[in-house]
CSV table of C-alpha atoms in Angstrom, one decimal:
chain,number,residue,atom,x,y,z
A,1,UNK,CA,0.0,0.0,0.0
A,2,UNK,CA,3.0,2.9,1.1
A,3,UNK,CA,4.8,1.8,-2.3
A,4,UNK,CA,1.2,2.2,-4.3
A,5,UNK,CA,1.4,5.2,-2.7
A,6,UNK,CA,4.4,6.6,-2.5
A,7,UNK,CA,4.3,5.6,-6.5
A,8,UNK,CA,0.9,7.9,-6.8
A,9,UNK,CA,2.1,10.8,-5.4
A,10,UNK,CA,5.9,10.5,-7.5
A,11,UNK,CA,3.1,10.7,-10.4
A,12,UNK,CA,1.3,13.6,-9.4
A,13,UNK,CA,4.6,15.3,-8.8
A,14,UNK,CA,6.1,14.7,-11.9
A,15,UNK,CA,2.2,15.9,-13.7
A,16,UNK,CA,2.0,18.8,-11.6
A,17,UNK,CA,5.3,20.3,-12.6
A,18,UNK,CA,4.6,19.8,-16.4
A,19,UNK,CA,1.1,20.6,-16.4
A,20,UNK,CA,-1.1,22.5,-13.4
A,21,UNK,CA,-4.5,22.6,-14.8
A,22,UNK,CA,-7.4,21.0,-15.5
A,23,UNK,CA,-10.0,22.4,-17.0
A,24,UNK,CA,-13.8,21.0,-16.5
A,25,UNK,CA,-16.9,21.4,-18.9
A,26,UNK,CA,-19.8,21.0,-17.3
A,27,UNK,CA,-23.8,22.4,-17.0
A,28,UNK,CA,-25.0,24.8,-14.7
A,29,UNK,CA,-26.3,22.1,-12.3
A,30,UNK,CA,-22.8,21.0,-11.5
A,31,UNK,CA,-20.6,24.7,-11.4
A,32,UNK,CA,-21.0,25.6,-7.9
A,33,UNK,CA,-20.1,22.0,-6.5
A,34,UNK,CA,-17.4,21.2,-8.7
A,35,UNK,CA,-15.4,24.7,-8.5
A,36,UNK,CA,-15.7,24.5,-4.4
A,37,UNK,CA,-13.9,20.6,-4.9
A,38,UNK,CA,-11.8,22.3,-7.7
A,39,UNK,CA,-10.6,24.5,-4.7
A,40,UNK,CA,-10.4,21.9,-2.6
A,41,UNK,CA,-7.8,19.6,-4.9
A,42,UNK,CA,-6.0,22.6,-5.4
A,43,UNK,CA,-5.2,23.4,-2.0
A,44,UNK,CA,-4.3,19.9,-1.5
A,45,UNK,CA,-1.9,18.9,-4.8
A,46,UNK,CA,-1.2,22.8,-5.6
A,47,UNK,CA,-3.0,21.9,-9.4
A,48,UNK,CA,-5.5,24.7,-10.5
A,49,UNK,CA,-9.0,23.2,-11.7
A,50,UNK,CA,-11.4,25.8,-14.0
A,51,UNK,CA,-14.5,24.6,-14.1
A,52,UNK,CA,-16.2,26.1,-17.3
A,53,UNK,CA,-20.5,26.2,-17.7
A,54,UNK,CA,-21.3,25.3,-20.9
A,55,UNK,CA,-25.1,24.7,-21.7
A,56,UNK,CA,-25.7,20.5,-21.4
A,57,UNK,CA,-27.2,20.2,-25.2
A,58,UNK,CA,-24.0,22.1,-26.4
A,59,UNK,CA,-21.4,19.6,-24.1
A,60,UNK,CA,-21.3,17.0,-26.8
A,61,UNK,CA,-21.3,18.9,-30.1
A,62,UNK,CA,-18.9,21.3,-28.9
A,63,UNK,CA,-16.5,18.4,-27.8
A,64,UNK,CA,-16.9,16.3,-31.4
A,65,UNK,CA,-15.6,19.6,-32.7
A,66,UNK,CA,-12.5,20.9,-30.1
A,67,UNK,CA,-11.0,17.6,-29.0
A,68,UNK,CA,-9.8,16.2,-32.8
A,69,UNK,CA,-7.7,19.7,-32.5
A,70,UNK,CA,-6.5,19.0,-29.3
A,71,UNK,CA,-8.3,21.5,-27.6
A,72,UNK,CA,-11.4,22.1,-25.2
A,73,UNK,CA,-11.8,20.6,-21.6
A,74,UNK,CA,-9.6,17.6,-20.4
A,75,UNK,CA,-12.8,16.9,-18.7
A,76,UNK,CA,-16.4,16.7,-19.4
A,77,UNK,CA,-19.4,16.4,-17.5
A,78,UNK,CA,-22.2,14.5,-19.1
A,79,UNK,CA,-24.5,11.9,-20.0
A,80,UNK,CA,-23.4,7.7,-20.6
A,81,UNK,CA,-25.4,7.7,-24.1
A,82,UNK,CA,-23.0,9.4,-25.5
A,83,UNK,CA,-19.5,7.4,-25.1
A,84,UNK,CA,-20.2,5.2,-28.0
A,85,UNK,CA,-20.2,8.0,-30.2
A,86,UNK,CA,-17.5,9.9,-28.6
A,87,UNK,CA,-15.1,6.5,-28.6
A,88,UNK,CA,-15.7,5.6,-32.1
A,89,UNK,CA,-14.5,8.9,-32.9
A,90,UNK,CA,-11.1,8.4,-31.1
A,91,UNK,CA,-11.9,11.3,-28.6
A,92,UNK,CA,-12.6,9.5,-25.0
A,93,UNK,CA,-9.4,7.9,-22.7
A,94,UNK,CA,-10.3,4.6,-20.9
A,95,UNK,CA,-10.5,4.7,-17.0
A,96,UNK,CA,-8.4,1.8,-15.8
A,97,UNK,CA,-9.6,-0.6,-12.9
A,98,UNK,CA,-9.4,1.9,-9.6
A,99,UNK,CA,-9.5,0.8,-5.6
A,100,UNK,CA,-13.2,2.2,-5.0
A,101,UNK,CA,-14.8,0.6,-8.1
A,102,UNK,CA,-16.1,-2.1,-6.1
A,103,UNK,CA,-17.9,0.6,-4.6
A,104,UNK,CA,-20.4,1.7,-7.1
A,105,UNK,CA,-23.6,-0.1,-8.4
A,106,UNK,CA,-22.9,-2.3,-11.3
A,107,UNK,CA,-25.5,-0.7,-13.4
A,108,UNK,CA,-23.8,2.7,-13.1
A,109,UNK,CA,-20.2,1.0,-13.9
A,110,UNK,CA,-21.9,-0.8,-17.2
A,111,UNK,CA,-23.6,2.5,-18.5
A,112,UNK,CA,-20.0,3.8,-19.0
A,113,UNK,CA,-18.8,0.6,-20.4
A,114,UNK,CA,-18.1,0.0,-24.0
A,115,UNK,CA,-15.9,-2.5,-25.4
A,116,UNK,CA,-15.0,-3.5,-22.7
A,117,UNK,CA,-12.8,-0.6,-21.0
A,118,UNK,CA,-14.5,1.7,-18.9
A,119,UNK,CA,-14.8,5.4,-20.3
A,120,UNK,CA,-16.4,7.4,-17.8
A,121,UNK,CA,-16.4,7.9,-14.1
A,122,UNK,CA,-20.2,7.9,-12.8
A,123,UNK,CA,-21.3,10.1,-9.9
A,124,UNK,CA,-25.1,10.1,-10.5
A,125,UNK,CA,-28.3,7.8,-11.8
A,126,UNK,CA,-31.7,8.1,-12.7
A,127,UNK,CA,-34.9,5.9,-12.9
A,128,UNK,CA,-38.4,5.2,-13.2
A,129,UNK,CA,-40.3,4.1,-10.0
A,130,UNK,CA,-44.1,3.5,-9.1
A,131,UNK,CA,-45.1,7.1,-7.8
A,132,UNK,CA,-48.6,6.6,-5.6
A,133,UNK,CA,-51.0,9.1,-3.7
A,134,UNK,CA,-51.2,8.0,0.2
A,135,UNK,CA,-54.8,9.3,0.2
A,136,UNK,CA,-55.9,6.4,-1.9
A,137,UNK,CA,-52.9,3.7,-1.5
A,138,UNK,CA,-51.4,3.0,1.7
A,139,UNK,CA,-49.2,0.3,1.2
A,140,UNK,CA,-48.1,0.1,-2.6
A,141,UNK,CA,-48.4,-3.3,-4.3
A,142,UNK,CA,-45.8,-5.8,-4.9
A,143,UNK,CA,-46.8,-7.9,-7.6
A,144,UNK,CA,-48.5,-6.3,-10.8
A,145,UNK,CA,-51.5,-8.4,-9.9
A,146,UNK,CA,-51.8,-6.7,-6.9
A,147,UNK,CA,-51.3,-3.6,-8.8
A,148,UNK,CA,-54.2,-4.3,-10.9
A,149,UNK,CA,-56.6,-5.3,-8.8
A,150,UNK,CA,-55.8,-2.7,-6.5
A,151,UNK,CA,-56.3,-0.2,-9.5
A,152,UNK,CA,-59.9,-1.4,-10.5
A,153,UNK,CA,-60.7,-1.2,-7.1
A,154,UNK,CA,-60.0,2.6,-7.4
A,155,UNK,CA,-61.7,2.8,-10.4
A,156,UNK,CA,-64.8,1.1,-9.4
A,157,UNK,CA,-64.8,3.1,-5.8
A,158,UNK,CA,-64.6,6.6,-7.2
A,159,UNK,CA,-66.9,5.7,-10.1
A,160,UNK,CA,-64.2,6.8,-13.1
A,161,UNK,CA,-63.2,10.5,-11.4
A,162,UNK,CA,-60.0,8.9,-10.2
A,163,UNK,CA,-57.8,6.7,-11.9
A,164,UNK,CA,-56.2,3.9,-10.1
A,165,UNK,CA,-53.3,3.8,-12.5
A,166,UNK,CA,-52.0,5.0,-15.6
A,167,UNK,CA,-48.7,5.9,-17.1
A,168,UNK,CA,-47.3,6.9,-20.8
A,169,UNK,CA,-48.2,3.6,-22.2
A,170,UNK,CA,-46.7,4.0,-25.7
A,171,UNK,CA,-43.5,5.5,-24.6
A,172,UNK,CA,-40.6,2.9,-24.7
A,173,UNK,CA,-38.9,4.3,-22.0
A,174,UNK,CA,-41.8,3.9,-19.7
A,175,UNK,CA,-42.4,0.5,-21.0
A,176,UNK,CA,-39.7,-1.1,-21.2
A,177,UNK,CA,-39.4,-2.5,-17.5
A,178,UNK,CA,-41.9,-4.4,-18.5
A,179,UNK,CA,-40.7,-6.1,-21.3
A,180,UNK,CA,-36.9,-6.3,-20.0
A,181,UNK,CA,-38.2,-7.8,-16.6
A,182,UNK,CA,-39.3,-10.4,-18.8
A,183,UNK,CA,-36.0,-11.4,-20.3
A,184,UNK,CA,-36.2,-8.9,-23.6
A,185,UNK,CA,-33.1,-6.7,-24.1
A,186,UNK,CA,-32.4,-4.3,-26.7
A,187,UNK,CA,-28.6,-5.9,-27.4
A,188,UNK,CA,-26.9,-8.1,-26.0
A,189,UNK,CA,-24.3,-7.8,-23.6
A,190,UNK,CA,-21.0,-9.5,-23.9
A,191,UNK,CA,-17.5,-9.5,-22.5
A,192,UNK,CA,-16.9,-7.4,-25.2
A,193,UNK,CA,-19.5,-4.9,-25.0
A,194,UNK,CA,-23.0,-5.0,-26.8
A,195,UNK,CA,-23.6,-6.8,-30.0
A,196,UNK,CA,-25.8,-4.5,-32.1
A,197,UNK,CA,-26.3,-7.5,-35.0
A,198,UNK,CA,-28.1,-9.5,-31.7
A,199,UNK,CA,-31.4,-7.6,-30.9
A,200,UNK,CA,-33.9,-9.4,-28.4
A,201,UNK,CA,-36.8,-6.4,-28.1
A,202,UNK,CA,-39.0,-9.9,-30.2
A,203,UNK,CA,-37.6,-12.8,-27.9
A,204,UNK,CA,-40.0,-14.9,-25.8
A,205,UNK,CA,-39.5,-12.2,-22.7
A,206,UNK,CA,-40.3,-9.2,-24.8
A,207,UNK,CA,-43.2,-10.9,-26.6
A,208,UNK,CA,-44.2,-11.6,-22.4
A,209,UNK,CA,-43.9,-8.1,-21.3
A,210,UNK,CA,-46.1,-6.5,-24.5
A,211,UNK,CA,-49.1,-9.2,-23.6
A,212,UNK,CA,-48.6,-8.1,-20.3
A,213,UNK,CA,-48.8,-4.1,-21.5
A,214,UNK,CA,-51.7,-5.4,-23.7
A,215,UNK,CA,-53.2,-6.9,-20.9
A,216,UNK,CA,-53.6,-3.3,-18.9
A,217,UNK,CA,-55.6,-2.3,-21.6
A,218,UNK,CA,-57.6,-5.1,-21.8
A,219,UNK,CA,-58.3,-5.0,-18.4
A,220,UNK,CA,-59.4,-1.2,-18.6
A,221,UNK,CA,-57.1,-0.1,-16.0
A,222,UNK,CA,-54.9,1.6,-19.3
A,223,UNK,CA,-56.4,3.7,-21.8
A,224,UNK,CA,-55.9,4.0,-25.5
A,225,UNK,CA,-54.1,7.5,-25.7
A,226,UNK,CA,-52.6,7.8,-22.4
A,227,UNK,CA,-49.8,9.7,-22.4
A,228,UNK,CA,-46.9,11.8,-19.9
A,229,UNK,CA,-49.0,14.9,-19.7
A,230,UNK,CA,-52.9,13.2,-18.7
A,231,UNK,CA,-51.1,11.0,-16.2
A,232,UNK,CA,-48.7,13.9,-15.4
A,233,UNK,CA,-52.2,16.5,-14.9
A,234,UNK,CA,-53.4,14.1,-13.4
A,235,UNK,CA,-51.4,13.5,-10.2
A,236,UNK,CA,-51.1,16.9,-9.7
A,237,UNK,CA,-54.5,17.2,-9.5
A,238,UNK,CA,-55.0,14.3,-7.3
A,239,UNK,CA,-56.8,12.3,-9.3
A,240,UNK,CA,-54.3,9.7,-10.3
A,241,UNK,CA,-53.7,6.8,-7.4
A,242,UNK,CA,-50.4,5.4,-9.3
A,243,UNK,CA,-48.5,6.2,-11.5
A,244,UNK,CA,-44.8,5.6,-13.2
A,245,UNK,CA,-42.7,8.5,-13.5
A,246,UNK,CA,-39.0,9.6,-12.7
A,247,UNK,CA,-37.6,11.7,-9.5
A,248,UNK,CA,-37.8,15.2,-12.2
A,249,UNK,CA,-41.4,14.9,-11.5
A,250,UNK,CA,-41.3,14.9,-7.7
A,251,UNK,CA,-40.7,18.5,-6.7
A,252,UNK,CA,-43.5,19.6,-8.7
A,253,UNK,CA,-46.0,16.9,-7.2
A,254,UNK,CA,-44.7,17.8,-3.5
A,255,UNK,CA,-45.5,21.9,-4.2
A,256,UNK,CA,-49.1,20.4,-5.7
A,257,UNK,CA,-49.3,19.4,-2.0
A,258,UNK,CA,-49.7,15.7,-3.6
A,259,UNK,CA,-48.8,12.9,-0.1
A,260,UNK,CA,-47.1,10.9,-2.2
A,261,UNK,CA,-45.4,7.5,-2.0
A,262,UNK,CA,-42.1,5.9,-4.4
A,263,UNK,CA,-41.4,2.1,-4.8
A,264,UNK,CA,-39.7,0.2,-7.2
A,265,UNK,CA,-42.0,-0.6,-10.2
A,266,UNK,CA,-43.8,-3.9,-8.7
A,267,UNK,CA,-42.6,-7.1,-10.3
A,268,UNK,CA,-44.1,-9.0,-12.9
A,269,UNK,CA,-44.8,-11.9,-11.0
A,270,UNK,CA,-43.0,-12.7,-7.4
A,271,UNK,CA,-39.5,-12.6,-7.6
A,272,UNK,CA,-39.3,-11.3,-11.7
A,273,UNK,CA,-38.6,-7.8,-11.0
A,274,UNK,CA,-39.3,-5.3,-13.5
A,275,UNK,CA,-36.0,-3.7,-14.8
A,276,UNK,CA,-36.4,0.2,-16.2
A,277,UNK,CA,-34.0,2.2,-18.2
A,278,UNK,CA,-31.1,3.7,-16.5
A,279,UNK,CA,-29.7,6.5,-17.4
A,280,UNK,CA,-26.1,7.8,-15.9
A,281,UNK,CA,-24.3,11.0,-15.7
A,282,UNK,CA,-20.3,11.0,-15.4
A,283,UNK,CA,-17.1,12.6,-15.6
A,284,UNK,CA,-15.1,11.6,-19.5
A,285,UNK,CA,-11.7,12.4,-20.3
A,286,UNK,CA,-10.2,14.1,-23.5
A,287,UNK,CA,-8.0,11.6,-25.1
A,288,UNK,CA,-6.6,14.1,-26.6
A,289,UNK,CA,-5.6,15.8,-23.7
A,290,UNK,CA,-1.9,16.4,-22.6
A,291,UNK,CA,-3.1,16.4,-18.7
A,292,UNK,CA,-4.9,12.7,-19.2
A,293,UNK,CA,-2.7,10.9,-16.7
A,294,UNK,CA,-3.4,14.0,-14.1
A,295,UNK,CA,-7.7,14.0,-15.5
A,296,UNK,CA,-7.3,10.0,-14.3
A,297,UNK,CA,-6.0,10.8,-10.8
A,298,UNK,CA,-8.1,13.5,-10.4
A,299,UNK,CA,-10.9,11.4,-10.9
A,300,UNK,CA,-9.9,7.8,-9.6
A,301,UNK,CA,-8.1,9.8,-6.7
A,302,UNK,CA,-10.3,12.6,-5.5
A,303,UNK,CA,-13.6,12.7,-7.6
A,304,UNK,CA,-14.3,8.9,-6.8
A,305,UNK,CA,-14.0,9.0,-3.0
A,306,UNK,CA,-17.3,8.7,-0.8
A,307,UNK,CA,-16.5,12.3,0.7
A,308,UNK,CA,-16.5,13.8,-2.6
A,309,UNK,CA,-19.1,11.8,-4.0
A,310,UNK,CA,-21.1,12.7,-1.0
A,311,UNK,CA,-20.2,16.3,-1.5
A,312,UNK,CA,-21.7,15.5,-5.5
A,313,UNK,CA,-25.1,14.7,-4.1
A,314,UNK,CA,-25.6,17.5,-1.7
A,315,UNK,CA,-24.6,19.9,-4.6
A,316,UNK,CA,-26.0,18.3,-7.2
A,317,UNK,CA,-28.4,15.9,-5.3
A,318,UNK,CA,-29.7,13.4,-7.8
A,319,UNK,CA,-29.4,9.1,-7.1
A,320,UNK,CA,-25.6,8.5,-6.0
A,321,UNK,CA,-23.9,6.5,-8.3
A,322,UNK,CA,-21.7,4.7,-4.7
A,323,UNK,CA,-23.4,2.9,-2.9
A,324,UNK,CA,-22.3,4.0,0.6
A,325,UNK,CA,-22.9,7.5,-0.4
A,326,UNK,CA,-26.7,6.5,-0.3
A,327,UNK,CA,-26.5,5.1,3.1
A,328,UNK,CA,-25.7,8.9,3.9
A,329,UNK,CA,-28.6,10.0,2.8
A,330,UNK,CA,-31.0,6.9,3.4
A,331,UNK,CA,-32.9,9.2,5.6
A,332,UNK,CA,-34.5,10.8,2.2
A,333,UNK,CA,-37.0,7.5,1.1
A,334,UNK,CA,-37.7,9.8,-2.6
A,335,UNK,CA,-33.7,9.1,-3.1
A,336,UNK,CA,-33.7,5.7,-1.4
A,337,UNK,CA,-36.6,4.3,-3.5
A,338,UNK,CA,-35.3,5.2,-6.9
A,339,UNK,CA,-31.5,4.5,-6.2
A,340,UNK,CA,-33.1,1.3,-5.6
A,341,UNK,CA,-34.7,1.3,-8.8
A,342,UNK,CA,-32.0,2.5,-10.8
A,343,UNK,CA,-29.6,-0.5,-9.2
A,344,UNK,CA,-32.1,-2.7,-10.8
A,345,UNK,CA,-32.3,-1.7,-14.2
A,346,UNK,CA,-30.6,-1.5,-17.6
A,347,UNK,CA,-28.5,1.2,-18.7
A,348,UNK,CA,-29.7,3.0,-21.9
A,349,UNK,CA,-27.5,1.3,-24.6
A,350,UNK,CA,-24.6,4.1,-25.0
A,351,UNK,CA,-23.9,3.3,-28.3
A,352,UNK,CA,-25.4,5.0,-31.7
A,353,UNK,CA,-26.7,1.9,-32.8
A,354,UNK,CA,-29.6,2.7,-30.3
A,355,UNK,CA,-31.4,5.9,-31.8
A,356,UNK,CA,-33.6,3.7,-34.6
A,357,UNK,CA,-35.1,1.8,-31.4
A,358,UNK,CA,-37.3,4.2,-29.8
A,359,UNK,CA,-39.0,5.2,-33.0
A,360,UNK,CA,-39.6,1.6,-33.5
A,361,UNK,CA,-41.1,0.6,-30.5
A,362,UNK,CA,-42.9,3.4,-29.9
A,363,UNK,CA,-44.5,2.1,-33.3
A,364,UNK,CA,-45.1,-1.1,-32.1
A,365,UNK,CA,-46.1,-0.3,-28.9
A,366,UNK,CA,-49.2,2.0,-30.2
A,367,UNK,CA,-50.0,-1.1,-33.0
A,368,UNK,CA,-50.4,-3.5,-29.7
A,369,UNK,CA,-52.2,-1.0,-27.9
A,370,UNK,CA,-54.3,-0.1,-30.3
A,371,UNK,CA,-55.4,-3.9,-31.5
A,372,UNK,CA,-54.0,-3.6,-35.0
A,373,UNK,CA,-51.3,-6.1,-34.6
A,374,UNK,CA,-50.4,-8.9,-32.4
A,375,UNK,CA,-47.1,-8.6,-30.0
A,376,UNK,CA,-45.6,-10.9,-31.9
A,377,UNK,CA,-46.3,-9.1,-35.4
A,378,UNK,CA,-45.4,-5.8,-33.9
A,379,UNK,CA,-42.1,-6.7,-32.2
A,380,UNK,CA,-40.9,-8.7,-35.4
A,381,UNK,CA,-41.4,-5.8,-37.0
A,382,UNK,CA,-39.6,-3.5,-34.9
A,383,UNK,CA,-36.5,-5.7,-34.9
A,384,UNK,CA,-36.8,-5.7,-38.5
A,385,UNK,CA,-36.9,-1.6,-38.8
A,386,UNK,CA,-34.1,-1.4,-36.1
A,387,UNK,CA,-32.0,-3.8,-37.9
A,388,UNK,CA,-32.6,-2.0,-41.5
A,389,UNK,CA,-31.7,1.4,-40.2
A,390,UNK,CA,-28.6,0.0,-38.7
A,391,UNK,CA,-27.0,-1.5,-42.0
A,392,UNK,CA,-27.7,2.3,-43.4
């Protein structure tokens, strides 16, 4: 351990003498944090750290066109969907294995995954959950049997004025822990990374989880042309029991004076858990950079401690990617409930391959819901549309 460490800090030295600064793009809803822990590394290695705001839609564009010239951040702030674009074009440096990776949920570790190498350092998560109003649930359920049953018994008790559940049916992103609970997938993961050419959204699972979408509609407890903004209106307003949704939502339903509830999404059937999306924000280095070996200590070294991770949250307080940062905070069940989520779901493929999907399935998913084709038609049809796009 001394020699790991005295060989660290021989590294720094020699870093810090050829190169003392970093600098940082990032949005507005990380500035504040990261310039106080920008102070905070440079009081402690003497290496100045200029965090720069740059608007989050103009993060990635801007990059794609400084980096090839070697210049812009050495860091950037952003989202896991985009590494796959970012390391086909040469532009992001792999993160090698670190002490405290053992420490952060899997799920948040794989977002930032391609190919195998790791090319982003998480820090933050986000999830779907079941979202409920305490004035008509009091415990929510835990099977979606349960869940349906409880919602037609909503239904039938305030005579249609309240709905016992509803959500944005024809969405993928809402769907999908539905179908991936099941055993679909949108690629497959490998070793290697995912393989684009093997695409499971019409597998046995996914076929599952759209008959069991199909069946909410069937049931009645799901209407044709349910969407974000009815179920979103609705909540608000109180007359929505349950609902799916992610932790944006919540400030707005707490100033609504809504006595809300979170949970994970209730499993298919007991012990088949439904698995949502899972999306991931993180800190990617320039590989371009000349400071990369000092952007890789100042990540693996400072950023990726539970102090400063911790320090993340309460700037920029959105699910911890580490999981003993959450048992800071597991005092806060909104955060507790949706971390939990997010540890049980997929992260949104981060490669380009993925951007023909949700056009796709939102395609098949209104065909289902609206009876003009069968799951299996539908989804075989999706696949096929994915896979043609993908060969363009």
């Amino acid at each position: 351990m001394r020699k790991a460490m005295l060989l660290m800090l021989i590294v720094l030295s020699v870093i810090i003498l050829a190169q003392p600064k970093l600098v940082i793009w990032c949005s507005e809803k990380q500035v504040d944090i990261l310039q106080k822990l920008g102070e905070e590394f440079r009081a402690k290695y003497g290496v100045e750290v200029e965090v720069q705001q740059v608007d989050f839609g103009s993060i990635k564009p801007k990059f794609l066109t400084a980096a090839p010239a070697g210049e812009g951040a050495d860091i950037i702030v952003g989202a896991h969907d985009w590494v796959g674009e970012l390391v086909v074009n040469g532009l992001l440096e792999p993160i090698p294995e670190f002490a405290d990776m053992k420490y952060f949920y899997d799920t948040a570790i794989n977002a930032f995954s391609y190919g195998g190498k790791l090319y982003g350092l998480p820090y933050a998560m986000e999830a779907i959950a079941l979202i409920y109003n305490k004035e008509y649930v009091e415990k929510p359920p835990k099977t979606v049997d349960e869940l349906i049953e409880m919602a037609k018994s909503i239904d039938e008790e305030y005579e249609g004025e309240v709905r016992g559940f509803i959500y944005d049916v024809a969405n993928f992103y809402f769907s999908a822990p539905f179908i991936f609970g099941y055993g679909g997938y949108v690629f497959k993961e490998t070793p290697k990374g995912l393989d684009v050419n093997d695409i499971g959204l019409a597998n046995e699972g996914a076929i599952k989880g759209m008959k069991l979408i199909k069946r909410f509609v069937d049931e009645g407890i799901i209407k044709v042309g349910d969407n974000y903004g009815i179920m979103d209106s609705m909540f608000k307003e109180g007359t929505a029991a349950m609902i799916i949704n992610g932790p944006w939502a919540v400030k707005a339903y707490r100033d609504a004076g809504i006595d809300y509830g979170i949970s994970v999404i209730p499993d298919l059937e007991p012990g088949v858990p439904a698995k949502p999306f899972v999306g991931v924000q993180g800190f990617m280095i320039n590989a371009k950079s000349p400071n990369k070996l000092l952007a890789i200590e100042f990540l693996t070294n400072f950023i990726a401690k539970k102090d400063t991770m911790y320090k993340l949250y309460l700037g920029d307080p959105r699910l911890p990617a580490r999981k003993d940062v959450l048992e800071l905070i597991k005092d806060n069940p909104d955060v507790v409930a949706f971390t939990k989520s997010a540890s049980m779901g997929i992260p949104m493929p981060n490669v380009p391959e993925m951007a023909p999907v949700w056009s796709a399935m939102g395609d098949a998913l209104n065909l289902v819901i609206n009876g003009k084709a069968s799951p299996e038609e539908a989804l075989r049809n999706a696949v096929e549309k994915i896979k043609s796009q993908i060969k363009k």
